[in-house]
Amino acid sequence: MAQVAWRCAGLRWGDAEPVLMWEGGRRSALPRGKRVAFGVLREGTRTCVGARGHGCPARAEVSGRSTGARCDECARLDRAHSVAADTVADDPQPYHVYLAWFGPGMVKVGITAVGRGSARLLEQGAVCFSWLGRGPLMAARRAEEVLRAALRVPDRIPYADKRAVRAALPGPGERGAELVGLHTRAVALDGWPESLERMPCRLVDHSEVFGLAALPSVDGVVSELVAGGAVGGEVLAVAGPDLHLATARGAVVLDTRLMTGWELTALGGAGRGDEGVLTVPVREVKGSPGVQEGLF
């Protein structure tokens, strides 16, 4: 009998809950404590996910290590209609400017459409955040540039840096104090666009939503999925796109963006011992023995 396989469409945050999406509209919730086990088809290839809601006309094969899961042409088309690329200056919807905290000394400034609420912050794995302002897109973009330079904070923080500190975060009071201080400095700055409304500091903390309490240190990070490979474990936390799993090889992080474009199939069943399997390339995290590079 042929294996039933679903093509992964990535992780989404809806109503502050992480859900894996599948081509065709299927959804798989990822609550803490859930045991997951899936395999990649042995003859499978990873294909481009397309751009702007449209499939890739060439169904091009893409690298297993790509977090974008797009071929060059689809990546170009997707970028061409991106707020981040400043190619949609006439977008009429209002935007928020925000400060997001990921760990000690790791704060970024960014913008997101007001209609998206806090979804963008959940997608990035922001442990806590506060809005700074609200207004038209280009005013929000100008404020972002002013704040980045004045506060000396970036507009991007690598996921590797975020993962490295999640298991040893300070308490809410300490991380809140860092954001409050930066917020105070930000709203006092000159150079804000007149059309941008400054907003009070109201901290939102995602640590409970992500499941970061008592999170163990990371032993390894999945480098890529491969044909015939398998991943299984118990969900410890989900932060941004990162799935923290307790596996037979320790606490391992799977960036779910690496799953998109693959056709995946369920492994075994209860009692069959598949829950902790890990037969994909894993990069050992320095100082965490026991996870080897490559296939096990």
CSV table of C-alpha atoms in Angstrom, one decimal:
chain,number,residue,atom,x,y,z
A,1,MET,CA,0.0,0.0,0.0
A,2,ALA,CA,1.3,3.4,-0.9
A,3,GLN,CA,2.3,5.7,1.9
A,4,VAL,CA,0.0,8.7,2.6
A,5,ALA,CA,2.1,11.8,2.4
A,6,TRP,CA,1.2,15.5,3.0
A,7,ARG,CA,3.2,18.4,1.6
A,8,CYS,CA,4.2,20.8,4.4
A,9,ALA,CA,3.2,24.5,4.0
A,10,GLY,CA,5.0,25.7,7.1
A,11,LEU,CA,4.1,26.8,10.6
A,12,ARG,CA,1.5,29.5,11.4
A,13,TRP,CA,0.6,31.3,14.5
A,14,GLY,CA,-3.1,31.7,14.9
A,15,ASP,CA,-4.8,32.9,18.1
A,16,ALA,CA,-1.3,32.6,19.8
A,17,GLU,CA,-1.3,28.8,19.0
A,18,PRO,CA,1.4,27.2,16.7
A,19,VAL,CA,-0.1,25.1,13.9
A,20,LEU,CA,1.6,23.2,11.1
A,21,MET,CA,-0.1,23.8,7.8
A,22,TRP,CA,-0.3,21.3,4.9
A,23,GLU,CA,-1.0,21.8,1.3
A,24,GLY,CA,-4.8,21.5,0.8
A,25,GLY,CA,-5.6,23.2,4.1
A,26,ARG,CA,-5.0,20.5,6.7
A,27,ARG,CA,-3.7,21.7,10.0
A,28,SER,CA,-1.8,20.0,12.9
A,29,ALA,CA,-1.7,21.6,16.3
A,30,LEU,CA,1.6,21.6,18.2
A,31,PRO,CA,0.8,21.8,21.9
A,32,ARG,CA,3.5,21.3,24.5
A,33,GLY,CA,3.9,17.6,25.4
A,34,LYS,CA,2.6,16.3,22.1
A,35,ARG,CA,4.6,13.5,20.6
A,36,VAL,CA,5.4,14.0,16.9
A,37,ALA,CA,7.0,11.5,14.5
A,38,PHE,CA,7.3,12.0,10.7
A,39,GLY,CA,9.4,10.8,7.9
A,40,VAL,CA,10.4,12.1,4.5
A,41,LEU,CA,9.6,9.9,1.5
A,42,ARG,CA,12.6,7.9,0.4
A,43,GLU,CA,12.2,8.9,-3.2
A,44,GLY,CA,11.1,12.4,-2.2
A,45,THR,CA,12.4,15.8,-3.4
A,46,ARG,CA,11.9,19.2,-1.9
A,47,THR,CA,10.0,21.5,-4.3
A,48,CYS,CA,9.6,25.3,-4.4
A,49,VAL,CA,6.6,26.6,-2.5
A,50,GLY,CA,5.9,29.4,-5.1
A,51,ALA,CA,5.3,33.1,-4.4
A,52,ARG,CA,2.4,35.2,-3.2
A,53,GLY,CA,0.0,32.3,-2.9
A,54,HIS,CA,0.7,30.9,-6.4
A,55,GLY,CA,2.5,27.6,-7.0
A,56,CYS,CA,5.9,27.5,-8.7
A,57,PRO,CA,5.2,27.0,-12.4
A,58,ALA,CA,8.4,24.9,-12.8
A,59,ARG,CA,8.0,23.0,-9.5
A,60,ALA,CA,11.7,23.5,-9.2
A,61,GLU,CA,13.7,21.5,-6.7
A,62,VAL,CA,15.2,23.5,-3.8
A,63,SER,CA,18.1,22.9,-1.4
A,64,GLY,CA,17.3,21.1,1.8
A,65,ARG,CA,19.1,23.8,3.8
A,66,SER,CA,17.1,26.7,2.5
A,67,THR,CA,14.7,28.3,5.0
A,68,GLY,CA,12.9,30.1,2.2
A,69,ALA,CA,12.0,27.0,0.2
A,70,ARG,CA,11.8,29.0,-3.0
A,71,CYS,CA,13.7,28.8,-6.3
A,72,ASP,CA,15.5,32.0,-7.4
A,73,GLU,CA,12.6,33.2,-9.6
A,74,CYS,CA,9.9,32.7,-7.0
A,75,ALA,CA,12.1,34.3,-4.4
A,76,ARG,CA,12.5,37.3,-6.6
A,77,LEU,CA,8.8,37.6,-7.2
A,78,ASP,CA,8.0,37.2,-3.5
A,79,ARG,CA,10.5,39.9,-2.6
A,80,ALA,CA,9.2,42.2,-5.3
A,81,HIS,CA,5.9,42.6,-3.3
A,82,SER,CA,7.4,42.7,0.1
A,83,VAL,CA,7.1,45.5,2.7
A,84,ALA,CA,10.6,44.7,3.8
A,85,ALA,CA,11.9,45.5,0.4
A,86,ASP,CA,10.1,48.9,0.3
A,87,THR,CA,8.3,48.0,-2.9
A,88,VAL,CA,4.7,48.6,-1.7
A,89,ALA,CA,5.0,52.3,-0.6
A,90,ASP,CA,1.3,52.9,-1.5
A,91,ASP,CA,-0.1,50.3,1.0
A,92,PRO,CA,-3.0,52.2,2.6
A,93,GLN,CA,-3.3,50.1,5.8
A,94,PRO,CA,-1.8,51.4,9.0
A,95,TYR,CA,1.4,50.0,10.5
A,96,HIS,CA,2.8,49.5,14.0
A,97,VAL,CA,6.4,50.3,15.0
A,98,TYR,CA,7.6,48.0,17.7
A,99,LEU,CA,10.5,47.1,20.0
A,100,ALA,CA,11.0,43.3,20.4
A,101,TRP,CA,13.2,41.6,23.0
A,102,PHE,CA,14.8,38.1,22.4
A,103,GLY,CA,17.4,38.0,25.2
A,104,PRO,CA,19.8,40.2,27.2
A,105,GLY,CA,21.1,42.8,24.8
A,106,MET,CA,19.1,41.4,21.9
A,107,VAL,CA,16.4,44.0,21.0
A,108,LYS,CA,15.3,44.9,17.5
A,109,VAL,CA,13.0,47.5,16.1
A,110,GLY,CA,10.5,46.7,13.3
A,111,ILE,CA,7.2,47.3,11.7
A,112,THR,CA,4.1,45.2,11.1
A,113,ALA,CA,0.6,45.8,9.7
A,114,VAL,CA,-1.8,46.8,12.5
A,115,GLY,CA,-4.3,44.3,11.1
A,116,ARG,CA,-1.9,41.4,11.9
A,117,GLY,CA,-1.9,42.2,15.6
A,118,SER,CA,1.0,40.4,17.3
A,119,ALA,CA,1.4,37.6,14.7
A,120,ARG,CA,4.6,39.0,13.4
A,121,LEU,CA,6.2,39.0,16.9
A,122,LEU,CA,5.1,35.4,17.5
A,123,GLU,CA,6.5,34.4,14.1
A,124,GLN,CA,9.9,36.0,15.0
A,125,GLY,CA,10.0,34.3,18.4
A,126,ALA,CA,10.0,37.6,20.3
A,127,VAL,CA,10.0,36.8,24.0
A,128,CYS,CA,8.4,40.2,24.8
A,129,PHE,CA,7.6,43.4,23.0
A,130,SER,CA,5.9,46.7,23.1
A,131,TRP,CA,4.4,49.0,20.4
A,132,LEU,CA,6.1,52.3,19.9
A,133,GLY,CA,3.9,54.0,17.3
A,134,ARG,CA,1.1,53.7,14.7
A,135,GLY,CA,0.6,55.4,11.4
A,136,PRO,CA,1.1,55.2,7.6
A,137,LEU,CA,3.6,52.7,6.1
A,138,MET,CA,6.2,55.2,5.0
A,139,ALA,CA,6.0,57.1,8.3
A,140,ALA,CA,6.5,53.8,10.2
A,141,ARG,CA,9.4,52.9,7.9
A,142,ARG,CA,11.1,56.3,8.5
A,143,ALA,CA,10.6,56.0,12.3
A,144,GLU,CA,12.1,52.5,12.1
A,145,GLU,CA,15.3,53.9,10.5
A,146,VAL,CA,15.5,56.8,12.9
A,147,LEU,CA,15.2,54.5,15.9
A,148,ARG,CA,17.6,51.9,14.6
A,149,ALA,CA,20.3,54.5,14.3
A,150,ALA,CA,19.5,56.5,17.5
A,151,LEU,CA,19.1,53.4,19.8
A,152,ARG,CA,21.8,51.4,18.1
A,153,VAL,CA,19.5,48.4,17.7
A,154,PRO,CA,19.3,46.2,14.6
A,155,ASP,CA,16.2,45.4,12.5
A,156,ARG,CA,17.2,41.7,12.4
A,157,ILE,CA,18.6,39.2,14.9
A,158,PRO,CA,19.8,35.8,13.7
A,159,TYR,CA,17.8,32.8,14.8
A,160,ALA,CA,21.0,31.0,16.0
A,161,ASP,CA,21.4,33.9,18.5
A,162,LYS,CA,17.8,33.6,19.7
A,163,ARG,CA,18.1,29.8,20.2
A,164,ALA,CA,21.3,30.1,22.2
A,165,VAL,CA,19.7,32.1,25.0
A,166,ARG,CA,16.1,30.7,25.3
A,167,ALA,CA,16.9,28.2,28.0
A,168,ALA,CA,18.6,30.8,30.3
A,169,LEU,CA,16.4,33.9,30.1
A,170,PRO,CA,16.2,36.3,33.0
A,171,GLY,CA,12.9,36.8,34.7
A,172,PRO,CA,10.1,39.0,33.4
A,173,GLY,CA,11.1,42.0,35.5
A,174,GLU,CA,14.7,42.2,34.1
A,175,ARG,CA,13.7,41.7,30.5
A,176,GLY,CA,10.8,44.2,30.9
A,177,ALA,CA,13.2,46.8,32.4
A,178,GLU,CA,15.4,46.7,29.3
A,179,LEU,CA,12.4,47.3,27.0
A,180,VAL,CA,10.9,50.0,29.2
A,181,GLY,CA,14.2,51.9,29.2
A,182,LEU,CA,14.5,51.7,25.4
A,183,HIS,CA,10.9,52.7,24.9
A,184,THR,CA,11.4,55.7,27.1
A,185,ARG,CA,14.4,56.8,25.0
A,186,ALA,CA,12.6,56.1,21.8
A,187,VAL,CA,9.5,58.2,22.4
A,188,ALA,CA,11.7,61.1,23.6
A,189,LEU,CA,13.7,61.3,20.4
A,190,ASP,CA,13.2,64.1,17.8
A,191,GLY,CA,12.7,63.3,14.2
A,192,TRP,CA,9.5,61.2,14.4
A,193,PRO,CA,7.2,61.7,11.4
A,194,GLU,CA,4.2,63.9,12.3
A,195,SER,CA,1.8,61.4,10.9
A,196,LEU,CA,3.0,58.7,13.4
A,197,GLU,CA,1.2,58.4,16.7
A,198,ARG,CA,3.5,57.6,19.6
A,199,MET,CA,2.1,54.8,21.8
A,200,PRO,CA,2.6,54.1,25.5
A,201,CYS,CA,4.8,51.2,26.7
A,202,ARG,CA,2.6,48.2,27.3
A,203,LEU,CA,4.7,45.0,27.6
A,204,VAL,CA,3.4,41.8,26.1
A,205,ASP,CA,5.3,38.6,27.2
A,206,HIS,CA,5.3,35.4,25.1
A,207,SER,CA,7.3,33.1,27.4
A,208,GLU,CA,4.3,31.2,28.5
A,209,VAL,CA,2.8,31.0,25.0
A,210,PHE,CA,6.1,29.6,23.7
A,211,GLY,CA,6.6,27.3,26.7
A,212,LEU,CA,10.0,28.6,27.8
A,213,ALA,CA,9.7,27.8,31.5
A,214,ALA,CA,12.2,25.1,32.5
A,215,LEU,CA,13.3,24.7,28.8
A,216,PRO,CA,16.5,22.6,28.6
A,217,SER,CA,19.6,23.9,26.8
A,218,VAL,CA,19.8,22.9,23.1
A,219,ASP,CA,22.0,19.9,22.3
A,220,GLY,CA,21.6,20.2,18.5
A,221,VAL,CA,19.9,21.9,15.6
A,222,VAL,CA,18.6,20.1,12.6
A,223,SER,CA,20.6,21.2,9.5
A,224,GLU,CA,18.2,19.9,6.9
A,225,LEU,CA,15.7,17.2,6.1
A,226,VAL,CA,16.7,14.5,3.6
A,227,ALA,CA,14.9,11.9,1.6
A,228,GLY,CA,14.3,8.9,3.8
A,229,GLY,CA,15.1,10.8,7.0
A,230,ALA,CA,12.9,10.8,10.1
A,231,VAL,CA,12.3,13.1,13.0
A,232,GLY,CA,10.4,12.3,16.2
A,233,GLY,CA,10.2,13.7,19.7
A,234,GLU,CA,8.1,15.3,22.4
A,235,VAL,CA,7.3,19.0,21.9
A,236,LEU,CA,9.1,21.0,24.6
A,237,ALA,CA,8.4,24.5,23.2
A,238,VAL,CA,7.6,26.3,20.0
A,239,ALA,CA,9.1,29.8,19.5
A,240,GLY,CA,8.8,31.5,16.2
A,241,PRO,CA,9.4,28.9,13.6
A,242,ASP,CA,11.5,26.8,16.0
A,243,LEU,CA,10.2,23.5,17.3
A,244,HIS,CA,12.1,22.4,20.4
A,245,LEU,CA,11.9,18.6,20.7
A,246,ALA,CA,13.0,16.0,23.3
A,247,THR,CA,14.6,13.2,21.2
A,248,ALA,CA,16.7,10.2,21.8
A,249,ARG,CA,19.7,12.4,21.1
A,250,GLY,CA,18.8,15.1,23.6
A,251,ALA,CA,17.0,18.5,23.2
A,252,VAL,CA,17.0,19.3,19.5
A,253,VAL,CA,15.6,22.3,17.6
A,254,LEU,CA,13.9,21.9,14.2
A,255,ASP,CA,13.4,25.1,12.3
A,256,THR,CA,10.0,24.3,10.7
A,257,ARG,CA,10.9,26.4,7.7
A,258,LEU,CA,13.1,23.5,6.7
A,259,MET,CA,9.9,21.3,6.4
A,260,THR,CA,8.2,23.4,3.8
A,261,GLY,CA,8.2,21.9,0.3
A,262,TRP,CA,8.7,18.3,1.5
A,263,GLU,CA,6.2,15.5,1.3
A,264,LEU,CA,6.1,14.0,4.8
A,265,THR,CA,4.4,10.9,6.2
A,266,ALA,CA,3.5,9.8,9.7
A,267,LEU,CA,5.7,7.2,11.4
A,268,GLY,CA,4.4,4.1,13.1
A,269,GLY,CA,2.1,4.5,16.0
A,270,ALA,CA,1.9,4.4,19.7
A,271,GLY,CA,4.3,2.0,21.4
A,272,ARG,CA,6.4,1.5,18.2
A,273,GLY,CA,9.3,3.5,19.5
A,274,ASP,CA,9.3,6.1,16.7
A,275,GLU,CA,8.7,9.1,19.0
A,276,GLY,CA,12.4,9.9,19.6
A,277,VAL,CA,13.9,8.9,16.3
A,278,LEU,CA,16.3,11.4,14.6
A,279,THR,CA,17.8,10.3,11.3
A,280,VAL,CA,18.5,13.6,9.6
A,281,PRO,CA,21.7,15.8,9.7
A,282,VAL,CA,22.0,17.6,13.1
A,283,ARG,CA,24.6,20.3,14.0
A,284,GLU,CA,25.9,19.8,17.5
A,285,VAL,CA,25.7,22.9,19.6
A,286,LYS,CA,29.0,23.7,21.2
A,287,GLY,CA,29.3,22.5,24.7
A,288,SER,CA,26.5,19.9,24.3
A,289,PRO,CA,28.0,16.4,23.7
A,290,GLY,CA,26.2,13.5,22.3
A,291,VAL,CA,24.8,14.8,19.0
A,292,GLN,CA,26.8,13.9,16.0
A,293,GLU,CA,26.8,15.5,12.6
A,294,GLY,CA,25.1,13.7,9.7
A,295,LEU,CA,22.8,10.7,9.6
A,296,PHE,CA,22.5,8.4,12.6
